[in-house]
């Protein structure tokens, strides 16, 4: 059975790369896209998602604020944040805000699979 | 204009950011990489991304058409011959510039600086040249050689 995955990133190219990485990994899913946290929350109001992949640095509402609101209002949709550094501060901040995991950018396709698969069950 | 030819921490961080993007997301390793004594601000394809913060400036990446197609096809998980839409080439190359400067930004911020990045712009031509180097600026220039051609990476800090 396919999953519903929401990808939140202000780069359309990066959203495309993530979708292709997941498809290449054999993950069957219907993908929805949002360009920032505000659009991401709107998408969550209109649909049910099994997983969210969100960038951190975005206009209007950044990824940390987004996952914080997701954990408060949509606890059934586990968010993964994409961070550009694995410094303990960045990871801790993401997890404290409600992220269930993180993916360091830049990444290989197999890195996406490693992070996503356990949360899809 | 000051061109930094020594291997200082900024140059090392820039090279590490380039290598990280190429290794992780493009799957290409350069045959050689060196600090250049002159910026490469022209190519068949030029991606530029401005920034402001502690200092303002520009990150410019240039490549010949063959290398740009190999890079972007790999990044977008396509075959080079599938890259028939110029928008795919533009989007892919712009994302490379974005990720390289994003990688460098981590080093820059760790030094106590700030950096806000614009969105990348990509130009095509034979060749296109970016007039980025002012009289008062610091330049960090890299030259990387791949089988499909050469890549130039220039980081300009305005003074």
CSV table of C-alpha atoms in Angstrom, one decimal:
chain,number,residue,atom,x,y,z
A,1,UNK,CA,0.0,0.0,0.0
A,2,UNK,CA,1.4,3.4,-0.9
A,3,UNK,CA,2.1,6.1,1.6
A,4,UNK,CA,1.3,9.8,1.6
A,5,UNK,CA,4.4,11.9,2.0
A,6,UNK,CA,4.6,15.7,2.3
A,7,UNK,CA,7.8,17.4,1.1
A,8,UNK,CA,8.3,21.0,2.4
A,9,UNK,CA,11.2,22.9,0.8
A,10,UNK,CA,11.5,26.3,-0.8
A,11,UNK,CA,13.5,24.8,-3.7
A,12,UNK,CA,11.4,23.0,-6.3
A,13,UNK,CA,14.5,21.3,-7.5
A,14,UNK,CA,15.3,19.9,-4.1
A,15,UNK,CA,11.7,18.6,-3.8
A,16,UNK,CA,12.1,16.9,-7.1
A,17,UNK,CA,15.4,15.3,-6.0
A,18,UNK,CA,13.9,14.0,-2.8
A,19,UNK,CA,10.9,12.5,-4.6
A,20,UNK,CA,13.2,10.8,-7.1
A,21,UNK,CA,15.4,9.5,-4.3
A,22,UNK,CA,12.5,8.0,-2.6
A,23,UNK,CA,11.1,6.4,-5.8
A,24,UNK,CA,14.5,5.1,-6.6
A,25,UNK,CA,14.6,3.5,-3.2
A,26,UNK,CA,11.4,1.6,-4.0
A,27,UNK,CA,9.2,3.6,-1.6
A,28,UNK,CA,5.7,3.7,-3.1
A,29,UNK,CA,4.1,7.0,-2.1
A,30,UNK,CA,1.9,9.8,-3.3
A,31,UNK,CA,3.8,13.0,-2.8
A,32,UNK,CA,2.5,16.4,-2.0
A,33,UNK,CA,4.7,19.5,-2.1
A,34,UNK,CA,4.8,22.8,-0.1
A,35,UNK,CA,7.2,25.7,-0.5
A,36,UNK,CA,7.4,26.8,3.2
A,37,UNK,CA,6.0,26.0,6.6
A,38,UNK,CA,2.8,28.0,6.0
A,39,UNK,CA,2.0,26.1,2.9
A,40,UNK,CA,3.0,22.9,4.7
A,41,UNK,CA,0.4,23.5,7.5
A,42,UNK,CA,-2.2,24.3,4.9
A,43,UNK,CA,-1.5,21.0,3.2
A,44,UNK,CA,-1.8,19.2,6.5
A,45,UNK,CA,-5.2,20.8,7.1
A,46,UNK,CA,-6.4,19.3,3.8
A,47,UNK,CA,-4.9,15.8,3.9
A,48,UNK,CA,-3.5,13.0,6.0
A,49,UNK,CA,0.2,12.2,5.7
A,50,UNK,CA,2.3,9.3,6.8
A,51,UNK,CA,5.5,11.3,6.8
A,52,UNK,CA,6.8,14.8,6.4
A,53,UNK,CA,10.2,15.8,5.1
A,54,UNK,CA,11.0,19.5,5.8
A,55,UNK,CA,13.8,21.8,5.1
A,56,UNK,CA,14.9,24.2,7.9
A,57,UNK,CA,15.8,27.4,6.1
A,58,UNK,CA,12.7,28.6,4.4
A,59,UNK,CA,10.9,31.9,4.0
A,60,UNK,CA,7.6,32.8,5.8
A,61,UNK,CA,7.9,30.0,8.4
A,62,UNK,CA,11.1,28.1,8.9
A,63,UNK,CA,11.3,24.3,9.3
A,64,UNK,CA,11.8,24.4,13.1
A,65,UNK,CA,8.7,26.4,13.7
A,66,UNK,CA,6.8,24.2,11.2
A,67,UNK,CA,7.7,20.9,12.9
A,68,UNK,CA,6.9,22.5,16.3
A,69,UNK,CA,3.4,23.3,15.0
A,70,UNK,CA,3.1,19.9,13.4
A,71,UNK,CA,3.9,18.1,16.6
A,72,UNK,CA,1.3,20.2,18.4
A,73,UNK,CA,-1.5,19.9,15.8
A,74,UNK,CA,-0.8,16.9,13.7
A,75,UNK,CA,1.0,14.4,15.9
A,76,UNK,CA,0.1,11.5,13.6
A,77,UNK,CA,2.4,12.9,10.9
A,78,UNK,CA,6.0,12.4,11.9
A,79,UNK,CA,8.3,15.1,10.6
A,80,UNK,CA,11.9,14.7,9.5
A,81,UNK,CA,14.0,17.8,9.1
A,82,UNK,CA,16.7,18.3,6.5
A,83,UNK,CA,19.7,20.1,8.1
A,84,UNK,CA,23.0,21.3,6.6
A,85,UNK,CA,25.1,20.6,9.7
A,86,UNK,CA,25.2,17.7,12.1
A,87,UNK,CA,26.3,19.9,15.0
A,88,UNK,CA,24.8,18.8,18.2
A,89,UNK,CA,23.0,22.2,18.6
A,90,UNK,CA,21.3,21.8,15.2
A,91,UNK,CA,20.2,18.2,15.8
A,92,UNK,CA,19.0,18.9,19.4
A,93,UNK,CA,17.1,22.0,18.3
A,94,UNK,CA,15.3,19.9,15.6
A,95,UNK,CA,14.5,17.1,17.9
A,96,UNK,CA,13.3,19.5,20.7
A,97,UNK,CA,10.9,21.1,18.2
A,98,UNK,CA,9.3,17.8,17.4
A,99,UNK,CA,11.3,16.3,14.6
A,100,UNK,CA,11.4,12.5,14.7
A,101,UNK,CA,14.6,12.3,12.7
A,102,UNK,CA,17.0,14.3,10.6
A,103,UNK,CA,18.6,14.1,7.2
A,104,UNK,CA,21.8,16.0,6.6
A,105,UNK,CA,22.1,17.9,3.3
A,106,UNK,CA,23.8,17.2,1.0
A,107,UNK,CA,22.7,13.5,0.9
A,108,UNK,CA,23.0,10.4,-1.1
A,109,UNK,CA,19.7,8.7,-2.2
A,110,UNK,CA,20.4,5.8,0.2
A,111,UNK,CA,20.6,8.3,3.1
A,112,UNK,CA,17.0,9.3,2.4
A,113,UNK,CA,15.9,5.7,2.5
A,114,UNK,CA,17.7,5.0,5.7
A,115,UNK,CA,16.0,7.8,7.5
A,116,UNK,CA,12.5,7.5,6.0
A,117,UNK,CA,12.0,3.7,6.0
A,118,UNK,CA,11.9,3.1,9.8
A,119,UNK,CA,9.2,5.8,10.2
A,120,UNK,CA,7.0,4.4,7.4
A,121,UNK,CA,6.9,1.1,9.2
B,1,UNK,CA,41.1,43.3,-5.2
B,2,UNK,CA,42.8,40.6,-3.1
B,3,UNK,CA,42.9,37.1,-4.5
B,4,UNK,CA,43.5,34.7,-1.7
B,5,UNK,CA,45.8,32.0,-3.1
B,6,UNK,CA,46.9,30.6,0.3
B,7,UNK,CA,45.0,27.6,1.7
B,8,UNK,CA,43.3,29.4,4.5
B,9,UNK,CA,40.2,28.3,6.4
B,10,UNK,CA,37.8,30.0,4.0
B,11,UNK,CA,39.4,28.3,1.0
B,12,UNK,CA,39.4,25.0,2.8
B,13,UNK,CA,35.7,25.4,3.7
B,14,UNK,CA,34.8,26.4,0.1
B,15,UNK,CA,36.6,23.3,-1.3
B,16,UNK,CA,35.0,21.1,1.3
B,17,UNK,CA,31.6,22.4,0.4
B,18,UNK,CA,32.2,21.8,-3.3
B,19,UNK,CA,33.5,18.3,-2.6
B,20,UNK,CA,30.6,17.4,-0.3
B,21,UNK,CA,28.0,18.4,-2.9
B,22,UNK,CA,29.8,16.5,-5.7
B,23,UNK,CA,30.4,13.4,-3.7
B,24,UNK,CA,27.1,13.2,-1.9
B,25,UNK,CA,24.6,14.4,-4.5
B,26,UNK,CA,26.2,14.3,-7.8
B,27,UNK,CA,28.5,11.2,-7.5
B,28,UNK,CA,31.4,12.8,-9.3
B,29,UNK,CA,34.9,13.3,-8.0
B,30,UNK,CA,37.3,15.8,-9.6
B,31,UNK,CA,40.5,14.6,-11.2
B,32,UNK,CA,42.2,17.6,-9.6
B,33,UNK,CA,41.2,20.6,-7.5
B,34,UNK,CA,43.4,23.6,-6.9
B,35,UNK,CA,43.2,27.1,-5.5
B,36,UNK,CA,43.4,29.5,-8.5
B,37,UNK,CA,45.2,32.7,-8.9
B,38,UNK,CA,42.5,34.2,-11.0
B,39,UNK,CA,38.7,33.9,-10.8
B,40,UNK,CA,36.8,31.9,-13.5
B,41,UNK,CA,33.8,34.2,-14.0
B,42,UNK,CA,32.9,33.0,-17.5
B,43,UNK,CA,31.6,29.7,-19.0
B,44,UNK,CA,28.9,28.1,-21.1
B,45,UNK,CA,26.8,28.1,-18.0
B,46,UNK,CA,27.2,30.5,-15.0
B,47,UNK,CA,25.3,30.2,-11.7
B,48,UNK,CA,25.5,33.1,-9.3
B,49,UNK,CA,24.1,33.6,-5.8
B,50,UNK,CA,24.3,36.8,-3.9
B,51,UNK,CA,24.5,37.1,-0.1
B,52,UNK,CA,24.5,39.7,2.6
B,53,UNK,CA,25.2,39.7,6.4
B,54,UNK,CA,28.5,40.3,8.1
B,55,UNK,CA,29.8,40.9,4.6
B,56,UNK,CA,28.0,41.0,1.2
B,57,UNK,CA,29.2,39.3,-1.9
B,58,UNK,CA,28.6,36.7,-4.5
B,59,UNK,CA,29.2,33.0,-5.2
B,60,UNK,CA,29.8,32.2,-8.9
B,61,UNK,CA,30.1,28.7,-10.3
B,62,UNK,CA,31.0,28.2,-14.0
B,63,UNK,CA,31.2,25.2,-16.2
B,64,UNK,CA,31.3,24.1,-19.8
B,65,UNK,CA,28.1,22.7,-21.3
B,66,UNK,CA,29.2,19.0,-21.2
B,67,UNK,CA,30.1,19.1,-17.5
B,68,UNK,CA,27.0,21.0,-16.6
B,69,UNK,CA,24.8,18.4,-18.3
B,70,UNK,CA,26.6,15.5,-16.6
B,71,UNK,CA,26.3,17.3,-13.2
B,72,UNK,CA,22.7,18.2,-13.5
B,73,UNK,CA,21.6,14.8,-14.9
B,74,UNK,CA,23.2,13.0,-12.1
B,75,UNK,CA,21.8,15.4,-9.5
B,76,UNK,CA,18.3,15.1,-11.0
B,77,UNK,CA,18.7,11.3,-11.4
B,78,UNK,CA,18.4,11.5,-15.2
B,79,UNK,CA,20.5,10.6,-18.2
B,80,UNK,CA,22.4,13.5,-19.8
B,81,UNK,CA,20.5,13.0,-23.0
B,82,UNK,CA,17.2,13.3,-21.1
B,83,UNK,CA,18.1,16.9,-20.2
B,84,UNK,CA,16.4,18.5,-23.1
B,85,UNK,CA,14.5,21.1,-21.1
B,86,UNK,CA,16.8,24.1,-20.3
B,87,UNK,CA,14.8,24.6,-17.2
B,88,UNK,CA,16.1,21.3,-15.8
B,89,UNK,CA,19.7,22.4,-16.5
B,90,UNK,CA,19.0,25.8,-15.0
B,91,UNK,CA,17.3,24.4,-11.9
B,92,UNK,CA,19.9,21.7,-11.3
B,93,UNK,CA,22.9,24.1,-11.7
B,94,UNK,CA,21.2,26.7,-9.5
B,95,UNK,CA,20.7,24.1,-6.8
B,96,UNK,CA,24.4,23.2,-7.0
B,97,UNK,CA,25.4,26.8,-6.3
B,98,UNK,CA,22.8,27.0,-3.5
B,99,UNK,CA,24.2,23.8,-1.8
B,100,UNK,CA,27.8,24.9,-2.2
B,101,UNK,CA,27.3,28.3,-0.7
B,102,UNK,CA,25.0,26.7,1.9
B,103,UNK,CA,27.9,24.4,2.9
B,104,UNK,CA,30.3,27.3,3.1
B,105,UNK,CA,27.8,29.2,5.2
B,106,UNK,CA,28.1,26.7,8.0
B,107,UNK,CA,31.8,27.4,8.3
B,108,UNK,CA,31.1,31.2,8.0
B,109,UNK,CA,28.5,31.2,10.7
B,110,UNK,CA,30.7,29.1,13.0
B,111,UNK,CA,33.2,31.9,12.8
B,112,UNK,CA,30.7,34.2,14.4
B,113,UNK,CA,29.4,35.8,11.1
B,114,UNK,CA,26.0,36.0,9.6
B,115,UNK,CA,24.9,35.2,6.0
B,116,UNK,CA,21.6,35.5,4.3
B,117,UNK,CA,21.5,34.0,0.8
B,118,UNK,CA,19.5,35.1,-2.2
B,119,UNK,CA,18.0,32.7,-4.7
B,120,UNK,CA,20.5,31.6,-7.4
B,121,UNK,CA,20.4,32.9,-11.0
B,122,UNK,CA,21.7,30.9,-13.9
B,123,UNK,CA,22.8,32.2,-17.3
B,124,UNK,CA,23.7,30.4,-20.5
B,125,UNK,CA,26.0,31.6,-23.3
B,126,UNK,CA,29.2,31.0,-25.2
B,127,UNK,CA,30.6,32.2,-22.9
B,128,UNK,CA,28.7,34.3,-20.3
B,129,UNK,CA,30.9,36.5,-18.0
B,130,UNK,CA,29.8,37.8,-14.6
B,131,UNK,CA,31.2,41.2,-13.7
B,132,UNK,CA,31.6,40.5,-10.0
B,133,UNK,CA,35.1,41.6,-9.0
B,134,UNK,CA,35.2,45.1,-7.8
B,135,UNK,CA,38.3,47.0,-7.0
B,136,UNK,CA,37.8,46.5,-3.3
B,137,UNK,CA,37.0,42.9,-2.7
B,138,UNK,CA,38.4,39.6,-1.5
B,139,UNK,CA,38.3,36.6,-3.9
B,140,UNK,CA,38.6,32.9,-3.1
B,141,UNK,CA,38.9,31.0,-6.4
B,142,UNK,CA,38.9,27.2,-7.0
B,143,UNK,CA,39.5,25.3,-10.2
B,144,UNK,CA,38.3,21.7,-10.5
B,145,UNK,CA,39.0,19.4,-13.4
B,146,UNK,CA,36.5,16.6,-14.3
B,147,UNK,CA,36.5,14.2,-17.3
B,148,UNK,CA,33.7,16.2,-18.9
B,149,UNK,CA,35.4,19.6,-18.4
B,150,UNK,CA,36.4,22.2,-15.9
B,151,UNK,CA,34.5,23.8,-13.0
B,152,UNK,CA,35.3,27.2,-11.6
B,153,UNK,CA,34.2,28.3,-8.2
B,154,UNK,CA,34.6,31.9,-7.1
B,155,UNK,CA,33.6,33.5,-3.8
B,156,UNK,CA,33.6,37.2,-3.8
B,157,UNK,CA,33.4,39.3,-0.6
B,158,UNK,CA,32.8,43.0,-1.2
B,159,UNK,CA,34.8,45.4,1.0
